[in-house]
Amino acid sequence: IAVMGRSEVGKTTLLMLLGCLERIDSGSYWYNDIEVSDLKKKDFDKFRKEHISFIFQNFELIPEYSVYENVEIPLLARNVVKRKEKINSALKRVGIWDYRKKKPHKISGGEQQRCAIARAIVADTDIILADEPTGNLDSKTSQDVLELIQSTSRKFEQSVVMITHNEHIADLAERIVRIED
């Protein structure tokens, strides 16, 4: 799903609410049979860890951690025991296995974005939320990143909700939601 709309209409806020980084003020939020908006803090956080992955526009990589360690974070949060094979597989899928020991500032923006994608797919969640995932990338790298998101989400049956201002990118989605006012 591509979410589009002009600046300041609430696209990022919507992603924050869907991703359980913020709580709704009114109404209700349902995911399948779970009323997410009614969950207590502990269960709310658990829901996020189990169901949601993020690809942030500015990547949100931890500078002191290597690429490998950044990808490992969601698995540590969920106490996954056999992590090495999953992480190496994700790094190979996104084409940055050779950079696994490097810190984020030692790799390009496109490679950092691939690291963020690997972190999202390794978590094995149902939903990936992406906030302008190609906003900081050149057109060739953007195309590669979009194809990567598309192929991995199909392969692993993950839904992707992506904010974009780019009509060409939105046209790649199965559905476009436009937010106004």
XYZ file of N, CA, C and O in Angstrom:
724
model
N 0.855 -1.179 0.000
C 0.000 0.000 0.000
C 0.894 1.233 0.000
O 1.796 1.340 0.828
N 0.638 2.141 -0.914
C 1.342 3.430 -0.926
C 0.421 4.462 -0.289
O -0.770 4.523 -0.609
N 0.959 5.241 0.623
C 0.211 6.322 1.266
C 0.776 7.629 0.742
O 1.975 7.881 0.852
N -0.107 8.435 0.175
C 0.324 9.692 -0.424
C -0.484 10.855 0.144
O -1.596 10.669 0.631
N 0.084 12.031 0.030
C -0.572 13.256 0.468
C 0.480 14.337 0.607
O 1.665 14.046 0.751
N 0.016 15.583 0.589
C 0.980 16.674 0.700
C 1.565 16.706 2.117
O 1.096 16.005 3.006
N 2.562 17.511 2.326
C 3.215 17.627 3.629
C 2.231 18.041 4.703
O 1.294 18.808 4.440
N 2.461 17.540 5.894
C 1.709 17.917 7.096
C 0.257 17.440 7.133
O -0.539 17.988 7.879
N -0.104 16.411 6.350
C -1.476 15.903 6.439
C -1.587 14.706 7.388
O -2.690 14.239 7.646
N -0.465 14.192 7.866
C -0.495 13.120 8.852
C -0.024 11.760 8.378
O -0.299 10.753 9.034
N 0.710 11.715 7.273
C 1.172 10.420 6.763
C 2.109 9.725 7.751
O 1.927 8.543 8.069
N 3.083 10.454 8.238
C 4.033 9.870 9.185
C 3.344 9.556 10.506
O 3.603 8.516 11.118
N 2.420 10.401 10.923
C 1.659 10.125 12.147
C 0.882 8.824 11.988
O 0.850 7.992 12.907
N 0.278 8.617 10.823
C -0.431 7.368 10.556
C 0.513 6.175 10.713
O 0.169 5.187 11.364
N 1.706 6.265 10.150
C 2.675 5.182 10.269
C 3.067 4.943 11.729
O 3.200 3.798 12.162
N 3.237 6.020 12.478
C 3.595 5.898 13.896
C 2.473 5.212 14.677
O 2.737 4.414 15.575
N 1.232 5.512 14.337
C 0.098 4.870 15.002
C -0.015 3.396 14.607
O -0.188 2.524 15.466
N 0.095 3.116 13.305
C 0.036 1.730 12.845
C 1.166 0.900 13.434
O 0.987 -0.274 13.758
N 2.329 1.533 13.585
C 3.509 0.837 14.093
C 3.613 0.790 15.600
O 4.596 0.300 16.147
N 2.611 1.315 16.273
C 2.572 1.304 17.744
C 3.749 2.061 18.360
O 4.242 1.710 19.428
N 4.178 3.104 17.695
C 5.162 4.011 18.284
C 4.458 5.154 18.990
O 5.065 5.856 19.793
N 3.194 5.333 18.650
C 2.319 6.290 19.327
C 0.961 5.621 19.506
O 0.619 4.696 18.782
N 0.205 6.134 20.456
C -1.152 5.611 20.693
C -2.184 6.563 20.114
O -1.979 7.773 20.088
N -3.300 6.002 19.678
C -4.378 6.841 19.164
C -5.072 7.550 20.324
O -5.093 7.053 21.449
N -5.608 8.740 20.043
C -6.315 9.524 21.061
C -7.784 9.140 21.165
O -8.401 9.273 22.218
N -8.352 8.704 20.047
C -9.763 8.316 20.053
C -9.979 7.266 18.966
O -9.119 7.061 18.112
N -11.125 6.619 19.028
C -11.423 5.575 18.061
C -10.776 4.265 18.477
O -10.396 4.088 19.636
N -10.662 3.354 17.530
C -10.037 2.074 17.837
C -9.185 1.621 16.667
O -9.400 2.018 15.525
N -8.209 0.794 16.960
C -7.274 0.255 15.989
C -7.303 -1.268 16.151
O -6.969 -1.801 17.195
N -7.753 -1.935 15.094
C -7.849 -3.379 15.098
C -6.849 -3.965 14.114
O -6.676 -3.459 13.009
N -6.236 -5.048 14.511
C -5.383 -5.841 13.625
C -5.890 -7.272 13.725
O -5.789 -7.899 14.785
N -6.468 -7.757 12.658
C -7.167 -9.040 12.682
C -8.153 -9.026 13.849
O -9.012 -8.169 13.888
N -8.027 -9.914 14.803
C -8.973 -9.955 15.924
C -8.434 -9.260 17.169
O -8.999 -9.395 18.249
N -7.358 -8.530 17.040
C -6.728 -7.865 18.181
C -7.114 -6.390 18.186
O -6.879 -5.685 17.194
N -7.691 -5.927 19.279
C -7.958 -4.495 19.408
C -6.700 -3.841 19.990
O -6.513 -3.750 21.195
N -5.830 -3.423 19.091
C -4.522 -2.882 19.460
C -4.668 -1.662 20.357
O -3.909 -1.484 21.315
N -5.646 -0.835 20.076
C -5.823 0.401 20.842
C -6.182 0.148 22.302
O -6.024 1.028 23.140
N -6.631 -1.052 22.641
C -6.994 -1.392 24.024
C -5.886 -2.124 24.775
O -6.046 -2.412 25.957
N -4.809 -2.446 24.099
C -3.744 -3.214 24.745
C -3.040 -2.397 25.826
O -2.808 -1.199 25.664
N -2.694 -3.053 26.911
C -1.888 -2.430 27.965
C -0.478 -2.230 27.421
O -0.090 -2.842 26.437
N 0.304 -1.361 28.043
C 1.648 -0.993 27.552
C 2.502 -2.211 27.213
O 3.085 -2.282 26.137
N 2.585 -3.164 28.124
C 3.409 -4.350 27.909
C 2.955 -5.128 26.668
O 3.766 -5.530 25.838
N 1.648 -5.327 26.532
C 1.115 -6.049 25.382
C 1.208 -5.232 24.095
O 1.384 -5.788 23.008
N 1.078 -3.923 24.216
C 1.224 -2.999 23.092
C 2.637 -3.129 22.510
O 2.818 -3.284 21.299
N 3.643 -3.097 23.396
C 5.038 -3.231 22.972
C 5.296 -4.623 22.381
O 6.003 -4.754 21.380
N 4.717 -5.644 22.984
C 4.869 -7.011 22.483
C 4.243 -7.145 21.094
O 4.822 -7.768 20.204
N 3.072 -6.533 20.906
C 2.414 -6.551 19.603
C 3.334 -5.958 18.534
O 3.511 -6.529 17.462
N 3.935 -4.798 18.855
C 4.838 -4.141 17.906
C 6.003 -5.065 17.558
O 6.334 -5.241 16.389
N 6.630 -5.667 18.551
C 7.783 -6.546 18.307
C 7.417 -7.752 17.453
O 8.209 -8.193 16.640
N 6.222 -8.273 17.646
C 5.819 -9.490 16.947
C 5.252 -9.248 15.554
O 5.321 -10.132 14.704
N 4.688 -8.067 15.309
C 3.957 -7.859 14.059
C 4.494 -6.766 13.136
O 4.133 -6.742 11.961
N 5.313 -5.852 13.648
C 5.679 -4.661 12.866
C 7.190 -4.527 12.706
O 7.937 -4.686 13.659
N 7.614 -4.205 11.493
C 9.001 -3.811 11.211
C 8.976 -2.446 10.549
O 7.990 -2.083 9.904
N 10.064 -1.720 10.675
C 10.138 -0.362 10.141
C 11.324 -0.191 9.205
O 12.393 -0.744 9.438
N 11.088 0.605 8.173
C 12.175 1.120 7.335
C 12.006 2.633 7.374
O 11.078 3.176 6.772
N 12.871 3.290 8.123
C 12.768 4.731 8.299
C 13.508 5.470 7.194
O 14.512 4.987 6.670
N 13.043 6.668 6.890
C 13.652 7.494 5.850
C 15.117 7.788 6.165
O 15.966 7.774 5.292
N 15.405 8.034 7.427
C 16.793 8.338 7.802
C 17.496 7.108 8.366
O 18.483 7.226 9.073
N 16.954 5.935 8.081
C 17.518 4.613 8.367
C 17.482 4.214 9.844
O 17.266 3.071 10.153
N 17.736 5.155 10.767
C 17.723 4.867 12.209
C 18.668 3.727 12.584
O 18.349 2.882 13.409
N 19.842 3.722 11.975
C 20.858 2.743 12.337
C 21.638 3.263 13.545
O 21.818 4.470 13.699
N 22.093 2.370 14.381
C 22.880 2.763 15.551
C 24.328 2.894 15.105
O 24.946 1.912 14.675
N 24.904 4.117 15.185
C 26.234 4.366 14.617
C 27.352 3.516 15.231
O 28.312 3.181 14.546
N 27.226 3.168 16.493
C 28.278 2.404 17.170
C 28.229 0.923 16.828
O 29.157 0.187 17.124
N 27.132 0.471 16.236
C 26.954 -0.938 15.901
C 27.388 -1.192 14.458
O 27.239 -0.336 13.585
N 27.856 -2.395 14.208
C 28.177 -2.798 12.841
C 26.863 -3.040 12.083
O 25.782 -3.079 12.683
N 26.976 -3.215 10.785
C 25.808 -3.545 9.959
C 25.148 -4.809 10.511
O 23.935 -4.855 10.705
N 25.947 -5.824 10.800
C 25.437 -7.084 11.352
C 24.662 -6.826 12.643
O 23.544 -7.323 12.821
N 25.233 -6.056 13.546
C 24.594 -5.788 14.841
C 23.302 -4.989 14.676
O 22.337 -5.202 15.398
N 23.275 -4.058 13.726
C 22.049 -3.298 13.471
C 20.927 -4.219 12.988
O 19.776 -4.055 13.379
N 21.265 -5.173 12.156
C 20.259 -6.118 11.647
C 19.820 -7.077 12.756
O 18.676 -7.518 12.789
N 20.689 -7.337 13.690
C 20.402 -8.273 14.784
C 19.405 -7.721 15.813
O 18.741 -8.489 16.525
N 19.247 -6.413 15.889
C 18.443 -5.769 16.940
C 17.038 -6.371 17.116
O 16.661 -6.708 18.237
N 16.233 -6.506 16.063
C 14.888 -7.042 16.310
C 14.896 -8.490 16.809
O 13.998 -8.903 17.539
N 15.907 -9.236 16.445
C 15.991 -10.618 16.917
C 16.370 -10.665 18.393
O 15.876 -11.506 19.145
N 17.234 -9.752 18.807
C 17.579 -9.652 20.227
C 16.356 -9.235 21.038
O 16.114 -9.768 22.118
N 15.589 -8.310 20.499
C 14.396 -7.821 21.196
C 13.374 -8.941 21.398
O 12.625 -8.924 22.371
N 13.376 -9.903 20.488
C 12.423 -11.011 20.577
C 13.052 -12.281 21.144
O 12.459 -13.343 21.119
N 14.292 -12.167 21.630
C 15.003 -13.304 22.234
C 15.132 -14.500 21.291
O 15.017 -15.654 21.718
N 15.363 -14.234 20.006
C 15.576 -15.309 19.038
C 16.964 -15.900 19.295
O 17.954 -15.163 19.374
N 17.038 -17.201 19.433
C 18.283 -17.849 19.822
C 19.227 -18.058 18.639
O 20.366 -17.637 18.663
N 18.765 -18.683 17.575
C 19.629 -18.985 16.425
C 19.528 -17.835 15.432
O 18.749 -17.873 14.488
N 20.361 -16.819 15.653
C 20.261 -15.574 14.874
C 21.221 -15.515 13.688
O 20.911 -14.916 12.671
N 22.395 -16.076 13.841
C 23.468 -15.882 12.861
C 23.043 -16.226 11.430
O 23.255 -15.437 10.516
N 22.435 -17.382 11.248
C 22.036 -17.809 9.901
C 20.988 -16.866 9.310
O 21.056 -16.499 8.139
N 20.005 -16.452 10.143
C 18.962 -15.531 9.669
C 19.562 -14.195 9.241
O 19.204 -13.644 8.209
N 20.477 -13.677 10.058
C 21.079 -12.373 9.770
C 21.923 -12.454 8.506
O 21.793 -11.612 7.607
N 22.770 -13.465 8.412
C 23.617 -13.603 7.224
C 22.779 -13.790 5.967
O 23.092 -13.232 4.916
N 21.698 -14.539 6.075
C 20.804 -14.731 4.937
C 20.181 -13.403 4.504
O 20.136 -13.086 3.303
N 19.713 -12.609 5.459
C 19.112 -11.307 5.131
C 20.143 -10.377 4.511
O 19.850 -9.682 3.528
N 21.341 -10.368 5.048
C 22.402 -9.500 4.505
C 22.761 -9.910 3.076
O 23.005 -9.058 2.226
N 22.775 -11.198 2.822
C 23.064 -11.676 1.460
C 21.920 -11.316 0.515
O 22.161 -10.896 -0.615
N 20.669 -11.461 0.984
C 19.507 -11.137 0.152
C 19.518 -9.692 -0.301
O 19.107 -9.379 -1.409
N 19.950 -8.788 0.577
C 19.939 -7.364 0.224
C 21.268 -6.906 -0.371
O 21.441 -5.735 -0.694
N 22.225 -7.826 -0.491
C 23.479 -7.524 -1.177
C 24.507 -6.755 -0.364
O 25.362 -6.071 -0.940
N 24.481 -6.864 0.961
C 25.481 -6.144 1.773
C 26.212 -7.057 2.759
O 26.792 -6.586 3.734
N 26.229 -8.348 2.489
C 26.906 -9.273 3.391
C 28.373 -8.895 3.556
O 28.935 -8.997 4.653
N 29.011 -8.426 2.482
C 30.426 -8.035 2.545
C 30.672 -6.856 3.491
O 31.809 -6.620 3.886
N 29.624 -6.122 3.829
C 29.763 -4.939 4.691
C 29.348 -5.211 6.141
O 29.251 -4.300 6.952
N 29.097 -6.460 6.474
C 28.527 -6.811 7.783
C 29.347 -6.324 8.979
O 28.795 -6.073 10.043
N 30.650 -6.141 8.830
C 31.504 -5.710 9.950
C 31.701 -4.199 9.987
O 32.264 -3.677 10.940
N 31.223 -3.505 8.960
C 31.417 -2.054 8.890
C 30.377 -1.312 9.707
O 29.258 -1.773 9.891
N 30.747 -0.131 10.160
C 29.821 0.767 10.851
C 29.033 1.531 9.779
O 29.501 1.725 8.651
N 27.818 1.976 10.110
C 26.985 2.657 9.111
C 27.667 3.843 8.411
O 27.466 4.031 7.207
N 28.480 4.618 9.127
C 29.105 5.789 8.499
C 30.187 5.404 7.485
O 30.662 6.249 6.736
N 30.541 4.123 7.415
C 31.564 3.652 6.479
C 30.956 3.060 5.200
O 31.682 2.564 4.348
N 29.620 3.122 5.084
C 28.970 2.605 3.880
C 28.093 3.701 3.271
O 27.770 4.684 3.929
N 27.705 3.522 2.021
C 26.921 4.533 1.296
C 25.485 4.599 1.812
O 25.021 3.715 2.535
N 24.761 5.633 1.392
C 23.353 5.784 1.753
C 22.516 4.616 1.272
O 21.642 4.116 1.985
N 22.768 4.144 0.057
C 22.035 2.997 -0.473
C 22.315 1.738 0.329
O 21.416 0.931 0.579
N 23.566 1.568 0.752
C 23.917 0.407 1.577
C 23.302 0.526 2.964
O 22.856 -0.472 3.533
N 23.229 1.745 3.505
C 22.561 1.944 4.794
C 21.075 1.609 4.671
O 20.498 0.989 5.569
N 20.468 2.017 3.564
C 19.054 1.705 3.356
C 18.854 0.189 3.245
O 17.893 -0.359 3.780
N 19.771 -0.489 2.576
C 19.698 -1.949 2.477
C 19.844 -2.595 3.853
O 19.201 -3.601 4.144
N 20.660 -2.006 4.696
C 20.799 -2.488 6.074
C 19.464 -2.344 6.803
O 19.021 -3.262 7.508
N 18.806 -1.201 6.633
C 17.500 -0.971 7.266
C 16.464 -1.966 6.740
O 15.624 -2.457 7.496
N 16.540 -2.287 5.460
C 15.621 -3.271 4.880
C 15.915 -4.660 5.434
O 14.995 -5.390 5.803
N 17.189 -5.012 5.520
C 17.557 -6.316 6.088
C 17.048 -6.432 7.517
O 16.526 -7.481 7.921
N 17.172 -5.361 8.281
C 16.673 -5.360 9.667
C 15.156 -5.578 9.692
O 14.640 -6.299 10.549
N 14.445 -4.988 8.738
C 12.990 -5.144 8.691
C 12.587 -6.554 8.284
O 11.667 -7.133 8.865
N 13.271 -7.145 7.315
C 12.861 -8.466 6.848
C 13.330 -9.584 7.774
O 12.661 -10.606 7.886
N 14.453 -9.398 8.458
C 14.950 -10.449 9.349
C 14.018 -10.641 10.538
O 13.933 -11.727 11.106
N 13.285 -9.606 10.898
C 12.378 -9.680 12.043
C 11.222 -10.628 11.781
O 10.571 -11.080 12.713
N 10.962 -10.932 10.509
C 9.918 -11.891 10.139
C 8.549 -11.486 10.688
O 7.830 -12.287 11.273
N 8.212 -10.220 10.506
C 6.919 -9.707 10.955
C 5.921 -9.731 9.806
O 6.300 -9.905 8.649
N 4.655 -9.514 10.134
C 3.598 -9.511 9.120
C 3.596 -8.233 8.290
O 3.176 -8.234 7.144
N 4.008 -7.129 8.923
C 3.868 -5.805 8.312
C 5.192 -5.066 8.344
O 5.876 -5.031 9.366
N 5.528 -4.444 7.216
C 6.671 -3.532 7.145
C 6.116 -2.141 6.871
O 5.353 -1.946 5.924
N 6.477 -1.198 7.717
C 6.085 0.195 7.533
C 7.305 0.956 7.048
O 8.355 0.917 7.688
N 7.159 1.638 5.919
C 8.288 2.327 5.304
C 7.953 3.801 5.092
O 6.993 4.125 4.404
N 8.729 4.666 5.703
C 8.520 6.108 5.598
C 9.505 6.682 4.595
O 10.693 6.837 4.899
N 9.023 6.956 3.383
C 9.873 7.481 2.306
C 11.171 6.680 2.194
O 12.261 7.241 2.312
N 11.086 5.373 1.965
C 12.292 4.542 1.993
C 13.318 4.865 0.922
O 14.468 4.449 1.026
N 12.920 5.616 -0.098
C 13.881 5.975 -1.143
C 14.146 7.478 -1.184
O 14.792 7.975 -2.096
N 13.661 8.192 -0.185
C 13.756 9.651 -0.179
C 15.159 10.209 -0.230
O 15.386 11.285 -0.764
N 16.134 9.486 0.316
C 17.514 9.984 0.359
C 18.422 9.312 -0.660
O 19.639 9.404 -0.548
N 17.838 8.646 -1.654
C 18.640 7.835 -2.563
C 18.556 8.338 -4.001
O 17.571 8.941 -4.399
N 19.605 8.042 -4.786
C 19.581 8.378 -6.209
C 18.599 7.450 -6.918
O 18.145 6.447 -6.362
N 18.254 7.777 -8.170
C 17.187 7.054 -8.866
C 17.518 5.579 -9.083
O 16.642 4.719 -8.933
N 18.744 5.247 -9.409
C 19.130 3.837 -9.630
C 19.021 3.050 -8.327
O 18.436 1.965 -8.284
N 19.572 3.605 -7.243
C 19.509 2.925 -5.951
C 18.066 2.834 -5.483
O 17.648 1.818 -4.919
N 17.268 3.885 -5.738
C 15.848 3.869 -5.372
C 15.130 2.710 -6.044
O 14.360 1.986 -5.409
N 15.377 2.538 -7.342
C 14.748 1.444 -8.082
C 15.161 0.097 -7.503
O 14.327 -0.782 -7.307
N 16.454 -0.059 -7.200
C 16.942 -1.313 -6.609
C 16.276 -1.584 -5.267
O 15.869 -2.706 -4.970
N 16.166 -0.548 -4.438
C 15.570 -0.675 -3.106
C 14.095 -1.065 -3.223
O 13.612 -1.954 -2.516
N 13.371 -0.418 -4.138
C 11.946 -0.738 -4.320
C 11.754 -2.172 -4.799
O 10.871 -2.879 -4.307
N 12.575 -2.600 -5.728
C 12.482 -3.980 -6.210
C 12.781 -4.957 -5.081
O 12.132 -5.999 -4.958
N 13.751 -4.607 -4.247
C 14.112 -5.447 -3.111
C 12.963 -5.543 -2.108
O 12.603 -6.640 -1.662
N 12.354 -4.413 -1.780
C 11.215 -4.413 -0.859
C 10.078 -5.241 -1.438
O 9.463 -6.059 -0.750
N 9.810 -5.042 -2.729
C 8.724 -5.775 -3.392
C 8.978 -7.280 -3.392
O 8.098 -8.072 -3.023
N 10.169 -7.685 -3.780
C 10.451 -9.125 -3.888
C 10.484 -9.795 -2.521
O 9.944 -10.897 -2.361
N 11.085 -9.157 -1.530
C 11.140 -9.793 -0.208
C 9.766 -9.829 0.451
O 9.423 -10.810 1.100
N 8.971 -8.791 0.254
C 7.641 -8.799 0.874
C 6.764 -9.887 0.257
O 5.987 -10.536 0.956
N 6.901 -10.107 -1.031
C 6.135 -11.181 -1.676
C 6.629 -12.553 -1.222
O 5.840 -13.430 -0.889
N 7.949 -12.703 -1.211
C 8.534 -13.996 -0.840
C 8.160 -14.388 0.585
O 7.878 -15.550 0.859
N 8.153 -13.430 1.489
C 7.906 -13.730 2.897
C 6.502 -13.346 3.342
O 6.211 -13.306 4.532
N 5.636 -13.037 2.355
C 4.229 -12.727 2.605
C 4.057 -11.641 3.668
O 3.308 -11.798 4.630
N 4.792 -10.559 3.474
C 4.688 -9.411 4.370
C 3.937 -8.300 3.661
O 4.157 -8.042 2.485
N 3.061 -7.637 4.402
C 2.380 -6.460 3.864
C 3.298 -5.262 4.062
O 3.961 -5.151 5.082
N 3.307 -4.372 3.081
C 4.127 -3.171 3.164
C 3.218 -1.955 3.050
O 2.406 -1.869 2.131
N 3.341 -1.046 4.008
C 2.665 0.244 3.945
C 3.786 1.265 3.804
O 4.646 1.382 4.684
N 3.788 1.983 2.682
C 4.895 2.874 2.366
C 4.410 4.290 2.081
O 3.532 4.493 1.252
N 4.993 5.233 2.787
C 4.728 6.634 2.513
C 5.635 7.074 1.373
O 6.828 6.759 1.368
N 5.053 7.770 0.411
C 5.858 8.296 -0.680
C 5.201 9.555 -1.249
O 3.991 9.724 -1.174
N 6.024 10.420 -1.805
C 5.530 11.585 -2.544
C 5.645 11.346 -4.046
O 5.190 12.132 -4.847
N 6.274 10.245 -4.413
C 6.610 9.960 -5.790
C 5.512 9.110 -6.445
O 5.286 7.968 -6.057
N 4.839 9.673 -7.457
C 3.759 8.966 -8.159
C 4.247 7.671 -8.810
O 3.547 6.668 -8.815
N 5.464 7.701 -9.366
C 6.028 6.509 -10.012
C 6.169 5.369 -9.003
O 5.829 4.223 -9.289
N 6.642 5.690 -7.808
C 6.789 4.683 -6.756
C 5.414 4.193 -6.324
O 5.187 2.990 -6.173
N 4.488 5.107 -6.145
C 3.129 4.734 -5.725
C 2.469 3.806 -6.748
O 1.732 2.891 -6.371
N 2.754 4.019 -8.008
C 2.161 3.178 -9.056
C 2.612 1.724 -8.958
O 1.953 0.835 -9.493
N 3.708 1.460 -8.273
C 4.185 0.094 -8.090
C 3.374 -0.665 -7.036
O 3.406 -1.882 -6.972
N 2.644 0.082 -6.222
C 1.865 -0.530 -5.136
C 0.585 -1.156 -5.680
O 0.078 -0.766 -6.736
N 0.047 -2.099 -4.945
C -1.231 -2.711 -5.317
C -2.393 -1.783 -4.994
O -3.465 -1.905 -5.569
N -2.166 -0.869 -4.053
C -3.219 0.055 -3.640
C -2.590 1.380 -3.235
O -1.522 1.409 -2.634
N -3.254 2.469 -3.565
C -2.799 3.810 -3.167
C -3.855 4.426 -2.273
O -5.045 4.447 -2.626
N -3.436 4.926 -1.128
C -4.331 5.640 -0.207
C -3.846 7.081 -0.187
O -2.669 7.351 0.078
N -4.760 7.997 -0.471
C -4.406 9.419 -0.454
C -5.034 10.060 0.783
O -6.217 9.883 1.063
N -4.219 10.812 1.504
C -4.686 11.491 2.716
C -4.791 12.975 2.412
O -3.866 13.568 1.847
N -5.912 13.562 2.795
C -6.128 15.001 2.623
C -6.686 15.590 3.917
O -7.380 14.904 4.653
N -6.427 16.849 4.142
C -6.983 17.578 5.269
C -6.850 16.848 6.584
O -7.766 16.717 7.356
